[in-house]
JSON list of C-alpha atoms in Angstrom, two decimals:
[
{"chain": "A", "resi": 1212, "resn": "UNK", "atom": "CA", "xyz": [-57.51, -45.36, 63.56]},
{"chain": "A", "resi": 1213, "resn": "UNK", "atom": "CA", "xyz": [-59.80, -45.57, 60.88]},
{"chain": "A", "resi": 1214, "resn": "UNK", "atom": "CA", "xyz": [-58.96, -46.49, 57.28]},
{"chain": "A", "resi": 1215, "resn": "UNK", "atom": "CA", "xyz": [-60.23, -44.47, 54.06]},
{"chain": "A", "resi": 1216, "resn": "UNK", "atom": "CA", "xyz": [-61.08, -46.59, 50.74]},
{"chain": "A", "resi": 1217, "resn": "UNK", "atom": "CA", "xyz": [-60.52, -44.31, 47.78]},
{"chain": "A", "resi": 1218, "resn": "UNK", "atom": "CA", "xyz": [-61.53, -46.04, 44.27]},
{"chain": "A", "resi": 1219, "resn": "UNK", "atom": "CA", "xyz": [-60.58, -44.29, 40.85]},
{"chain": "A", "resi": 1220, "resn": "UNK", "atom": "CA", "xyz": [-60.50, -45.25, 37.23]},
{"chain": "A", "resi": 1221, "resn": "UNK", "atom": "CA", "xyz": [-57.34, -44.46, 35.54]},
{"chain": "A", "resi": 1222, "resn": "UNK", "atom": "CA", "xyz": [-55.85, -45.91, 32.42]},
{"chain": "A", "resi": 1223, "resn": "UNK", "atom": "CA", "xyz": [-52.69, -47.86, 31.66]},
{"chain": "A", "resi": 1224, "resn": "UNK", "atom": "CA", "xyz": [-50.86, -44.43, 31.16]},
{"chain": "A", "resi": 1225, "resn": "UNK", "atom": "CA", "xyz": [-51.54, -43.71, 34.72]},
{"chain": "A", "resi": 1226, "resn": "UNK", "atom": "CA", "xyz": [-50.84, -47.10, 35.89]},
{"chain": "A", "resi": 1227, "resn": "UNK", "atom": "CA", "xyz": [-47.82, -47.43, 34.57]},
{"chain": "A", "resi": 1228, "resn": "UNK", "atom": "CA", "xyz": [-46.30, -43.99, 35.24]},
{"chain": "A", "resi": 1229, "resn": "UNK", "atom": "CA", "xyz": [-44.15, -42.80, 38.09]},
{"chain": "A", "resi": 1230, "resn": "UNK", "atom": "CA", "xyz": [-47.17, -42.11, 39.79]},
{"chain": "A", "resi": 1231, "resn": "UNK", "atom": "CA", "xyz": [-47.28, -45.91, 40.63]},
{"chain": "A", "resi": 1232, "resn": "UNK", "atom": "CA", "xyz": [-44.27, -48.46, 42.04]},
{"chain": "A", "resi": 1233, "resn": "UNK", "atom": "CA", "xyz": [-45.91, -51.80, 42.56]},
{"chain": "A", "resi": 1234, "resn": "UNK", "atom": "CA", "xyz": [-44.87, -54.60, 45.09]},
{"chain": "A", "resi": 1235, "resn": "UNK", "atom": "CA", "xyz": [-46.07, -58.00, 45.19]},
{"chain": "A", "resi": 1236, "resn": "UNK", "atom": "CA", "xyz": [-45.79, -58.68, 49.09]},
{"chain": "A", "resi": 1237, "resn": "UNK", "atom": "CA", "xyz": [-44.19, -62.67, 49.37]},
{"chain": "A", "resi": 1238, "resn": "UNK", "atom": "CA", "xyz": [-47.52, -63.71, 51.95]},
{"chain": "A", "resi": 1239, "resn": "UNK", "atom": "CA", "xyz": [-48.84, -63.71, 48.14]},
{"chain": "A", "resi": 1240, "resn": "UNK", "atom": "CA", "xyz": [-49.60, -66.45, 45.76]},
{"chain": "A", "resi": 1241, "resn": "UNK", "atom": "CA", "xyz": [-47.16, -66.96, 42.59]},
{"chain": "A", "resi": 1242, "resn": "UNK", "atom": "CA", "xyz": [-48.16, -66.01, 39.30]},
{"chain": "A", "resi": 1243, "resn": "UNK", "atom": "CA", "xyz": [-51.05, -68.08, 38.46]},
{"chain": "A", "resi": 1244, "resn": "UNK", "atom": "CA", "xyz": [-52.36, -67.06, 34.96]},
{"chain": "A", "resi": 1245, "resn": "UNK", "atom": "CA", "xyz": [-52.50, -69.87, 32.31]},
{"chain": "A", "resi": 1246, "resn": "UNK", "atom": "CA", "xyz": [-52.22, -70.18, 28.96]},
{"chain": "A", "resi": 1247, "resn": "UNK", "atom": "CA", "xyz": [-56.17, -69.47, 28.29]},
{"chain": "A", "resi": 1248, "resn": "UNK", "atom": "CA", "xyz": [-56.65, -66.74, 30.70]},
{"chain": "A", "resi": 1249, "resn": "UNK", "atom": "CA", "xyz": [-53.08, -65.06, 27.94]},
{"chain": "A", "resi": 1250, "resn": "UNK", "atom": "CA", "xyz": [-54.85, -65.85, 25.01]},
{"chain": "A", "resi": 1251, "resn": "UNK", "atom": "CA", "xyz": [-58.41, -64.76, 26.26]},
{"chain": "A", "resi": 1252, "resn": "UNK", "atom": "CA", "xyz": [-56.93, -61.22, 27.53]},
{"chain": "A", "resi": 1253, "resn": "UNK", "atom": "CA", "xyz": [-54.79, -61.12, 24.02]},
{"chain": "A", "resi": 1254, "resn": "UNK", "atom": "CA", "xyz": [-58.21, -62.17, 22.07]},
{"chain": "A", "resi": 1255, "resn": "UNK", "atom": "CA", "xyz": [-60.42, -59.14, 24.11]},
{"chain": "A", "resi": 1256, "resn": "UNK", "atom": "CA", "xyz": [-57.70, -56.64, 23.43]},
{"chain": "A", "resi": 1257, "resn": "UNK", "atom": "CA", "xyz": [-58.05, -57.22, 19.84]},
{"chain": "A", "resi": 1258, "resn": "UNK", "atom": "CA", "xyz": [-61.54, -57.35, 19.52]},
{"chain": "A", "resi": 1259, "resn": "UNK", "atom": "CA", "xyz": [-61.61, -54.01, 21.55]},
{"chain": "A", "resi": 1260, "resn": "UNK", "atom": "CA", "xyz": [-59.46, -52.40, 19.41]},
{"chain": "A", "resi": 1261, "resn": "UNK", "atom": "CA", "xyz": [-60.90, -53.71, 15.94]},
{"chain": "A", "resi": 1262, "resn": "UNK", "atom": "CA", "xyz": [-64.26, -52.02, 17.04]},
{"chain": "A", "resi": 1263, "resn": "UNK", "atom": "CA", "xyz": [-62.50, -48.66, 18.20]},
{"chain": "A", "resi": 1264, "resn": "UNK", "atom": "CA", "xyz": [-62.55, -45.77, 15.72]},
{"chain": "A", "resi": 1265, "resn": "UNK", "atom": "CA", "xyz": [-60.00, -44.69, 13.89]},
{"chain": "A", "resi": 1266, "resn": "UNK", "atom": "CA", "xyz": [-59.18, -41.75, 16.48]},
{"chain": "A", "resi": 1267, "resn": "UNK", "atom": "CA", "xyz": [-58.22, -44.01, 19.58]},
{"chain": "A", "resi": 1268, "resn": "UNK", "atom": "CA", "xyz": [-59.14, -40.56, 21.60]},
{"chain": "A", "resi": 1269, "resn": "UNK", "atom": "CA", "xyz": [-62.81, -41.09, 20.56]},
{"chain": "A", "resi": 1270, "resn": "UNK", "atom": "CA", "xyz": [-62.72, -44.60, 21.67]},
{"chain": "A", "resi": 1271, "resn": "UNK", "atom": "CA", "xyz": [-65.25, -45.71, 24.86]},
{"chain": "A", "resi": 1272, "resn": "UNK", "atom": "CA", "xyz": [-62.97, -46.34, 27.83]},
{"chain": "A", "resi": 1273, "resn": "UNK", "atom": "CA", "xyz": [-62.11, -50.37, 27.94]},
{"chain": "A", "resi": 1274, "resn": "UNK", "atom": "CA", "xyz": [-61.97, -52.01, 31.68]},
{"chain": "A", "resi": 1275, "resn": "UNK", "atom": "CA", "xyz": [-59.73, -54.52, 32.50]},
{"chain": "A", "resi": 1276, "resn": "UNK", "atom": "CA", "xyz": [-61.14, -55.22, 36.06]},
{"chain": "A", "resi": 1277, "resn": "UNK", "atom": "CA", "xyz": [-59.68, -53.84, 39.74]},
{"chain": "A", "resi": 1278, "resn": "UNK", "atom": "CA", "xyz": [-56.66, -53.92, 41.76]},
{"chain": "A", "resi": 1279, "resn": "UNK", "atom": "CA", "xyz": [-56.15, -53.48, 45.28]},
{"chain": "A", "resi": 1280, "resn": "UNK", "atom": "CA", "xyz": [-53.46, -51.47, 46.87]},
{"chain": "A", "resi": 1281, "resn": "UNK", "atom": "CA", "xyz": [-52.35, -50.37, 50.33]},
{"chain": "A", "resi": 1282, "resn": "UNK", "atom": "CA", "xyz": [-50.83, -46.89, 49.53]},
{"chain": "A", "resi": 1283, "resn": "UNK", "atom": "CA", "xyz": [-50.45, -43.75, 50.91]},
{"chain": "A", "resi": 1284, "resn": "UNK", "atom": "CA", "xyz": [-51.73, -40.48, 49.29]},
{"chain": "A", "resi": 1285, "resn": "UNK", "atom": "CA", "xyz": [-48.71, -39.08, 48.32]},
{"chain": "A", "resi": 1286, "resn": "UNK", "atom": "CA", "xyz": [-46.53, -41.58, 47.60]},
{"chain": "A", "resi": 1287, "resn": "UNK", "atom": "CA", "xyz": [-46.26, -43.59, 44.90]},
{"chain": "A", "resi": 1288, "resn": "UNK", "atom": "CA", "xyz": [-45.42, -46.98, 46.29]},
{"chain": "A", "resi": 1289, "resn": "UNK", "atom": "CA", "xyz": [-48.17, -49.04, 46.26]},
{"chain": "A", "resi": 1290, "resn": "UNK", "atom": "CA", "xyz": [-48.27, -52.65, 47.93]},
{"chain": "A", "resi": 1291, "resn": "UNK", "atom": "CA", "xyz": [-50.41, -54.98, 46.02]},
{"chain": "A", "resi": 1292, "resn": "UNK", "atom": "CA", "xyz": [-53.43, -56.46, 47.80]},
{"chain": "A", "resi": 1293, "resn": "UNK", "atom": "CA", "xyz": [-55.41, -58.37, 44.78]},
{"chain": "A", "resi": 1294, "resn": "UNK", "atom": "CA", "xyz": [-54.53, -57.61, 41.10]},
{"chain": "A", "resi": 1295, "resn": "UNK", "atom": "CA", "xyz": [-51.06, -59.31, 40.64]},
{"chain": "A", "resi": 1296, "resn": "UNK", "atom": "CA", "xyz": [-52.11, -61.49, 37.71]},
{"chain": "A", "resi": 1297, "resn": "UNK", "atom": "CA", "xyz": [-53.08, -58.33, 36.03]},
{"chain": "A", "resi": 1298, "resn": "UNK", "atom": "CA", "xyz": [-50.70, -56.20, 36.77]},
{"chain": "A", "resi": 1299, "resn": "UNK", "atom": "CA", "xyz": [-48.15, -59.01, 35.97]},
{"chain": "A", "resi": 1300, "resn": "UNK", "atom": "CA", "xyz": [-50.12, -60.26, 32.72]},
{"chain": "A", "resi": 1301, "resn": "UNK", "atom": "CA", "xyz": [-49.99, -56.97, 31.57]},
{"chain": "A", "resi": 1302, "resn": "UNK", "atom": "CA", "xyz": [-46.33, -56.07, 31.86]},
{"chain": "A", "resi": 1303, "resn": "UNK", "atom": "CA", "xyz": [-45.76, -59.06, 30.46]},
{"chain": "A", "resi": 1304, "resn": "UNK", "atom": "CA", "xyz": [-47.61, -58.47, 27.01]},
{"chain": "A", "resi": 1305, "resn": "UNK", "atom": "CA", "xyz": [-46.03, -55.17, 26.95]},
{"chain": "A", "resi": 1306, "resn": "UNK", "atom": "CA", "xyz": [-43.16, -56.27, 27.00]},
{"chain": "A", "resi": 1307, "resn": "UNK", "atom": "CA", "xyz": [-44.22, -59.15, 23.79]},
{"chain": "A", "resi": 1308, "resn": "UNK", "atom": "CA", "xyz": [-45.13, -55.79, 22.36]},
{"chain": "A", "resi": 1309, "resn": "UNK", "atom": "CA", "xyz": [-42.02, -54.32, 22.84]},
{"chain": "A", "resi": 1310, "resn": "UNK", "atom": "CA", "xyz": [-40.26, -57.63, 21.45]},
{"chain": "A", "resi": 1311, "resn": "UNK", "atom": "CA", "xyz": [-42.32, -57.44, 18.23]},
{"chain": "A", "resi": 1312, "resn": "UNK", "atom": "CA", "xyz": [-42.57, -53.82, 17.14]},
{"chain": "A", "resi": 1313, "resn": "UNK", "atom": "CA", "xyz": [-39.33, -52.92, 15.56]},
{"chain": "A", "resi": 1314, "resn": "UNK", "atom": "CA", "xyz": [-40.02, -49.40, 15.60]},
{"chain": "A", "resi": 1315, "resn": "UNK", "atom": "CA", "xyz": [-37.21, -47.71, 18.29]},
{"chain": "A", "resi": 1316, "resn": "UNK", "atom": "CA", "xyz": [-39.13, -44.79, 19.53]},
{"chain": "A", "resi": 1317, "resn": "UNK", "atom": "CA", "xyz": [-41.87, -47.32, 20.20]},
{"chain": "A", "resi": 1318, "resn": "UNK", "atom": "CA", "xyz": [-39.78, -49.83, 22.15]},
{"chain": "A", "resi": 1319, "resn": "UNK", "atom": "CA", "xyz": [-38.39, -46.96, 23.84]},
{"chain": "A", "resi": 1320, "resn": "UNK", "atom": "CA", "xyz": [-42.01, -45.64, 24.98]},
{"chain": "A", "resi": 1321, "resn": "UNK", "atom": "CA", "xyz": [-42.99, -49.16, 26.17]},
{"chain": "A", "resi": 1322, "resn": "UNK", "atom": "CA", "xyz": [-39.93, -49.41, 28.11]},
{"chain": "A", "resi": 1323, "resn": "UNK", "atom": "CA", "xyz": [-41.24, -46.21, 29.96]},
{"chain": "A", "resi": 1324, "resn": "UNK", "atom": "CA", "xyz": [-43.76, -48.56, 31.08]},
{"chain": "A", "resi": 1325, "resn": "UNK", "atom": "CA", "xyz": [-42.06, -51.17, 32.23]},
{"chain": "A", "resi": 1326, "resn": "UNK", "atom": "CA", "xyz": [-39.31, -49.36, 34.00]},
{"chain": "A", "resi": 1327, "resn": "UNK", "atom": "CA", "xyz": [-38.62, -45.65, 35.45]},
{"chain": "A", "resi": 1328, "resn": "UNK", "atom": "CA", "xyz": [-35.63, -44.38, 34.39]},
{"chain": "A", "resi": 1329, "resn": "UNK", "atom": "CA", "xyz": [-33.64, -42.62, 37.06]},
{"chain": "A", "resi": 1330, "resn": "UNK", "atom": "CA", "xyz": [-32.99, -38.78, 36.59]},
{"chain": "A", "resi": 1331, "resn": "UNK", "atom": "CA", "xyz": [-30.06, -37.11, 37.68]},
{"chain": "A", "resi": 1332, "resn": "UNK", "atom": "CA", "xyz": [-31.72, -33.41, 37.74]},
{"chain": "A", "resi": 1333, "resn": "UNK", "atom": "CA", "xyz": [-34.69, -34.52, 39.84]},
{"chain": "A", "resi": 1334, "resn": "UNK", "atom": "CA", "xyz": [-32.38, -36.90, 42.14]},
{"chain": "A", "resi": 1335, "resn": "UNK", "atom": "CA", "xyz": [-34.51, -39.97, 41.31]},
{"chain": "A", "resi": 1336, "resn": "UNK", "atom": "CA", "xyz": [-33.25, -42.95, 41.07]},
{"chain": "A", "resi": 1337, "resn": "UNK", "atom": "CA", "xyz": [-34.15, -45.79, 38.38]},
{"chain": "A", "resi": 1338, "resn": "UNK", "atom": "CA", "xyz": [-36.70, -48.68, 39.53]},
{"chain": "A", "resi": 1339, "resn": "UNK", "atom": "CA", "xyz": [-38.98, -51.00, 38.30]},
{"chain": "A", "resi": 1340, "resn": "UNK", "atom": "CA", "xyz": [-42.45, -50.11, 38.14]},
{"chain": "A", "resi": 1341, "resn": "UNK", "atom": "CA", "xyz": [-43.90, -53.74, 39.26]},
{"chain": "A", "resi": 1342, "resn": "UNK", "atom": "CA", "xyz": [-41.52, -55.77, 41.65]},
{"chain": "A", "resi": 1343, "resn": "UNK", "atom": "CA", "xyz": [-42.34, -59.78, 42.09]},
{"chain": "A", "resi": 1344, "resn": "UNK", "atom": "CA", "xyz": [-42.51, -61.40, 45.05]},
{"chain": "A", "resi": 1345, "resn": "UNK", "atom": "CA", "xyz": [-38.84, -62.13, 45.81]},
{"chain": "A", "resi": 1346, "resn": "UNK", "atom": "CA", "xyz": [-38.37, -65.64, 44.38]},
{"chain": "A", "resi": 1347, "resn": "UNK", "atom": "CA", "xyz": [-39.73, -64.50, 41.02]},
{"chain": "A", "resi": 1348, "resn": "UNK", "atom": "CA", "xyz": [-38.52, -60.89, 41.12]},
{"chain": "A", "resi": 1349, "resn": "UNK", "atom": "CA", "xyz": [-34.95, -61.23, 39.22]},
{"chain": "A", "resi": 1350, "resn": "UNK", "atom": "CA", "xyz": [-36.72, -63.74, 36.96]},
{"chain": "A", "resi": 1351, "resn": "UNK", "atom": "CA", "xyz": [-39.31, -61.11, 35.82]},
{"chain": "A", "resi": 1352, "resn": "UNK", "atom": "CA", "xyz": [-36.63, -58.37, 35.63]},
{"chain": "A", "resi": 1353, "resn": "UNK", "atom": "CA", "xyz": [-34.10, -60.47, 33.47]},
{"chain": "A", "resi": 1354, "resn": "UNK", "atom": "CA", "xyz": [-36.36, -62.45, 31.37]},
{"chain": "A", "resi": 1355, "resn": "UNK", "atom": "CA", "xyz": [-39.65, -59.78, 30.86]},
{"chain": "A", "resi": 1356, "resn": "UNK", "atom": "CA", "xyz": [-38.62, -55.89, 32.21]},
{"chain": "A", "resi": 1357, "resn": "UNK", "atom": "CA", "xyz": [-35.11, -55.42, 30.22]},
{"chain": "A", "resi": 1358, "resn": "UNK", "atom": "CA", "xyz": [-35.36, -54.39, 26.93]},
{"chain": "A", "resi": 1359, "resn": "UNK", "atom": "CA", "xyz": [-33.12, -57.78, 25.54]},
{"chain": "A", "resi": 1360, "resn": "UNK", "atom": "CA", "xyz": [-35.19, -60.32, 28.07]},
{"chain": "A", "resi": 1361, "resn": "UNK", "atom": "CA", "xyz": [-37.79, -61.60, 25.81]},
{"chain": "A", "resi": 1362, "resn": "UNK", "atom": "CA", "xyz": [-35.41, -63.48, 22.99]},
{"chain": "A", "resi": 1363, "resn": "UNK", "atom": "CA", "xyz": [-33.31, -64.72, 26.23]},
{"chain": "A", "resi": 1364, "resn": "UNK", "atom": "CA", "xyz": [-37.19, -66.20, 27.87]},
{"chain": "A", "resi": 1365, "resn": "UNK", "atom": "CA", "xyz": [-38.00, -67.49, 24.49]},
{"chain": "A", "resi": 1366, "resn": "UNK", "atom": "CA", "xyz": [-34.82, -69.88, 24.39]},
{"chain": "A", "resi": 1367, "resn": "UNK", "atom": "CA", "xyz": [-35.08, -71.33, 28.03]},
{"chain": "A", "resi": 1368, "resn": "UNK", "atom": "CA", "xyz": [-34.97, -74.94, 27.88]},
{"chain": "A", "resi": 1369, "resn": "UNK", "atom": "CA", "xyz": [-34.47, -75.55, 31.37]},
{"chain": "A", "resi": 1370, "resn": "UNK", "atom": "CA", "xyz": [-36.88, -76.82, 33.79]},
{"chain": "A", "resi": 1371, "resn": "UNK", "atom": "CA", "xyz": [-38.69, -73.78, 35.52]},
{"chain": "A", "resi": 1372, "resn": "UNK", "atom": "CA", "xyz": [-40.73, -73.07, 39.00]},
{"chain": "A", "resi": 1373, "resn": "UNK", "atom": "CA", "xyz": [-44.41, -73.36, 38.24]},
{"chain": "A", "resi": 1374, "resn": "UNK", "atom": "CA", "xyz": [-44.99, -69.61, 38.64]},
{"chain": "A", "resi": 1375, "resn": "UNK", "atom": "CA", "xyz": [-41.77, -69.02, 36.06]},
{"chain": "A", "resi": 1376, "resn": "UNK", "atom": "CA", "xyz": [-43.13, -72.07, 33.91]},
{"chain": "A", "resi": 1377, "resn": "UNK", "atom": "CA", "xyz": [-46.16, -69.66, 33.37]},
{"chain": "A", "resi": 1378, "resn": "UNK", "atom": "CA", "xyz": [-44.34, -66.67, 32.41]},
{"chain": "A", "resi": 1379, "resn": "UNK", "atom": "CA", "xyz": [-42.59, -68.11, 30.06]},
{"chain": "A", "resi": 1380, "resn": "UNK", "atom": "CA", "xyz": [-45.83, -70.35, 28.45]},
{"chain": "A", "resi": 1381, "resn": "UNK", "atom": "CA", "xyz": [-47.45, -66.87, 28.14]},
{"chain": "A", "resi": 1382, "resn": "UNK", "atom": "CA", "xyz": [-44.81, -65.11, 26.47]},
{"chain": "A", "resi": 1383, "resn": "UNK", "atom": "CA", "xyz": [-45.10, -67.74, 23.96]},
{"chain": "A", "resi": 1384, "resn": "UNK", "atom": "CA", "xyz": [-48.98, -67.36, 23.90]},
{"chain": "A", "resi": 1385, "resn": "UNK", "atom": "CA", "xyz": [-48.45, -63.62, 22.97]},
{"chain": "A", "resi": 1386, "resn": "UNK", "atom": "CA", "xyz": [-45.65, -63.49, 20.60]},
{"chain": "A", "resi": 1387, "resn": "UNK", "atom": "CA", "xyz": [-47.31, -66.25, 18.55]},
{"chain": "A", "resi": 1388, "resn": "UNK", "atom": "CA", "xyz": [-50.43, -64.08, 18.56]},
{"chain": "A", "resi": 1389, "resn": "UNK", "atom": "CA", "xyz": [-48.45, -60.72, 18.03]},
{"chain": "A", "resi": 1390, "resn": "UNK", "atom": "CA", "xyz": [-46.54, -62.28, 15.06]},
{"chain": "A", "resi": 1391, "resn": "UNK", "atom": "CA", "xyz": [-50.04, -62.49, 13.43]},
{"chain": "A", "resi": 1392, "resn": "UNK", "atom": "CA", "xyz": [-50.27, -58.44, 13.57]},
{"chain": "A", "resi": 1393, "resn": "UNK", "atom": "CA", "xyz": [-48.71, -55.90, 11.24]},
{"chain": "A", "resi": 1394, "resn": "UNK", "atom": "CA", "xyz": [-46.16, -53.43, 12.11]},
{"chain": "A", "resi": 1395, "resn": "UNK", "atom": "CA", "xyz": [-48.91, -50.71, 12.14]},
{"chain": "A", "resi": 1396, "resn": "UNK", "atom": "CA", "xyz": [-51.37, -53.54, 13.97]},
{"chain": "A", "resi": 1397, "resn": "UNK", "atom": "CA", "xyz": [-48.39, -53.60, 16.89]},
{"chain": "A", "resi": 1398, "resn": "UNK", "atom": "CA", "xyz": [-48.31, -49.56, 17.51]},
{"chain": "A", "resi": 1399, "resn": "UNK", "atom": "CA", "xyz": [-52.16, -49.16, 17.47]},
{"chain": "A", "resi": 1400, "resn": "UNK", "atom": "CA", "xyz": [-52.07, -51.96, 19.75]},
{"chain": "A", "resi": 1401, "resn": "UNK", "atom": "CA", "xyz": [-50.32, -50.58, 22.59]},
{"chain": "A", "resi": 1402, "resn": "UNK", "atom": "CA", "xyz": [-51.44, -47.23, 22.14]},
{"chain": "A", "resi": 1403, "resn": "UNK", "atom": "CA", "xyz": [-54.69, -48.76, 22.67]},
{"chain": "A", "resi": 1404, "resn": "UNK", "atom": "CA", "xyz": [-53.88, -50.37, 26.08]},
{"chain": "A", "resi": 1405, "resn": "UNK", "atom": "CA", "xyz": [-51.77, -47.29, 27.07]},
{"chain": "A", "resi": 1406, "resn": "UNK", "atom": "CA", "xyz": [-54.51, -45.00, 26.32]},
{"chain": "A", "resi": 1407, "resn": "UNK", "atom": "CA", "xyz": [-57.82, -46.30, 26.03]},
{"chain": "A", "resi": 1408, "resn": "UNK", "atom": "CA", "xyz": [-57.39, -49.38, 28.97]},
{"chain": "A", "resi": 1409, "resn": "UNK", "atom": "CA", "xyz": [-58.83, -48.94, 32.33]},
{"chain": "A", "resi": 1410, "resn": "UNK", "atom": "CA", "xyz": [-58.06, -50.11, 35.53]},
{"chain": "A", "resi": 1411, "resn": "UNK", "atom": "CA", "xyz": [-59.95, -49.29, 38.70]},
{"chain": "A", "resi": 1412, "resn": "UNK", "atom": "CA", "xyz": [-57.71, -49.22, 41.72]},
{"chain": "A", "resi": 1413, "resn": "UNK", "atom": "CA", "xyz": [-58.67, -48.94, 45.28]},
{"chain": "A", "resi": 1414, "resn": "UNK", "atom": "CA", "xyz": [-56.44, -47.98, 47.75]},
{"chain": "A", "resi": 1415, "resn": "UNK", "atom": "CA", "xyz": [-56.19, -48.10, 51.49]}
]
């Protein structure tokens, strides 16, 4: 049986759409991204989008690296081979994003990201669009994917798992840097990951 290696380059909009449900298998590391690997992925972001013009269309495509996925053609399950720390990095600051902007149709549109909601006409149901390996998973959901988790993360005082630990150290990282940003700073932001961010995936 031979195995087909398809790579494309598709932007955060893609990424994070229903056309992708990410698993992080449990034969995986945990999350491993420190504090200056945050602030170093915050730091390019904004230097990327201080050089964009002012019509984010006309920007020049930004890459963010690769992932790795075992996942079928058609389906949008996608088991994640190498790219967790991205994929989880990311999330994360979207969800800082979300946290910061106090605009509702924003939060709303970042939510989108973070989580499909079900549909009753099209009989789907509601899921998260990046699943943790299982001892982080309701961790990430509680504390980073629902829309009230990042003022509960913020106050944890308790002692955490290392992978947790890290979560929770770069939250901090990014809503200290976010808090630096204006309103408008905030929605340019994430338009500018959603739209003008690349990853390149390749799937088997």
């Amino acid at each position: 049986m031979t195995h087909t290696l398809t790579a494309k380059e598709q932007s955060l909009a893609k990424i994070f759409s229903d056309d992708y449900v990410f698993t992080i298998p449990g034969y995986q590391r945990p999350y491993a991204w420190g504090k200056d690997q945050a602030q170093e992925l915050l730091d390019d972001l904004l230097g990327a989008m201080a050089t964009a013009p002012e019509q984010l269309s006309e920007a020049a495509p930004y890459f963010l690296g690769s992932i790795v996925l075992i996942k079928g053609e058609a389906q949008p399950e996608a088991t994640v081979v190498d790219g967790q720390q991205r994929l989880t990095t990311l999330t994360l600051l979207l969800s800082a994003i979300r946290a910061s902007v106090q605009d509702s149709a924003v939060q709303t549109g970042v939510t989108k990201r973070i989580y499909e909601h079900g549909d009753v006409v099209s009989a789907t149901q509601a899921r998260y669009r990046l699943s943790l390996r299982e001892r982080d998973r309701d961790f990430f959901r509680q504390y980073v994917q629902h829309e009230d988790g990042m003022a509960k993360l913020l106050e944890l005082s308790s002692q955490l798992p290392d992978a947790q630990a890290r979560i929770l150290a770069n939250a901090q990282i990014f809503m200290t840097g976010l808090a630096k940003l204006s309103q408008g700073e905030l929605v340019r932001l994430v338009q500018f990951i959603i739209t003008r961010c690349y990853l390149v995936t390749v799937a088997t």
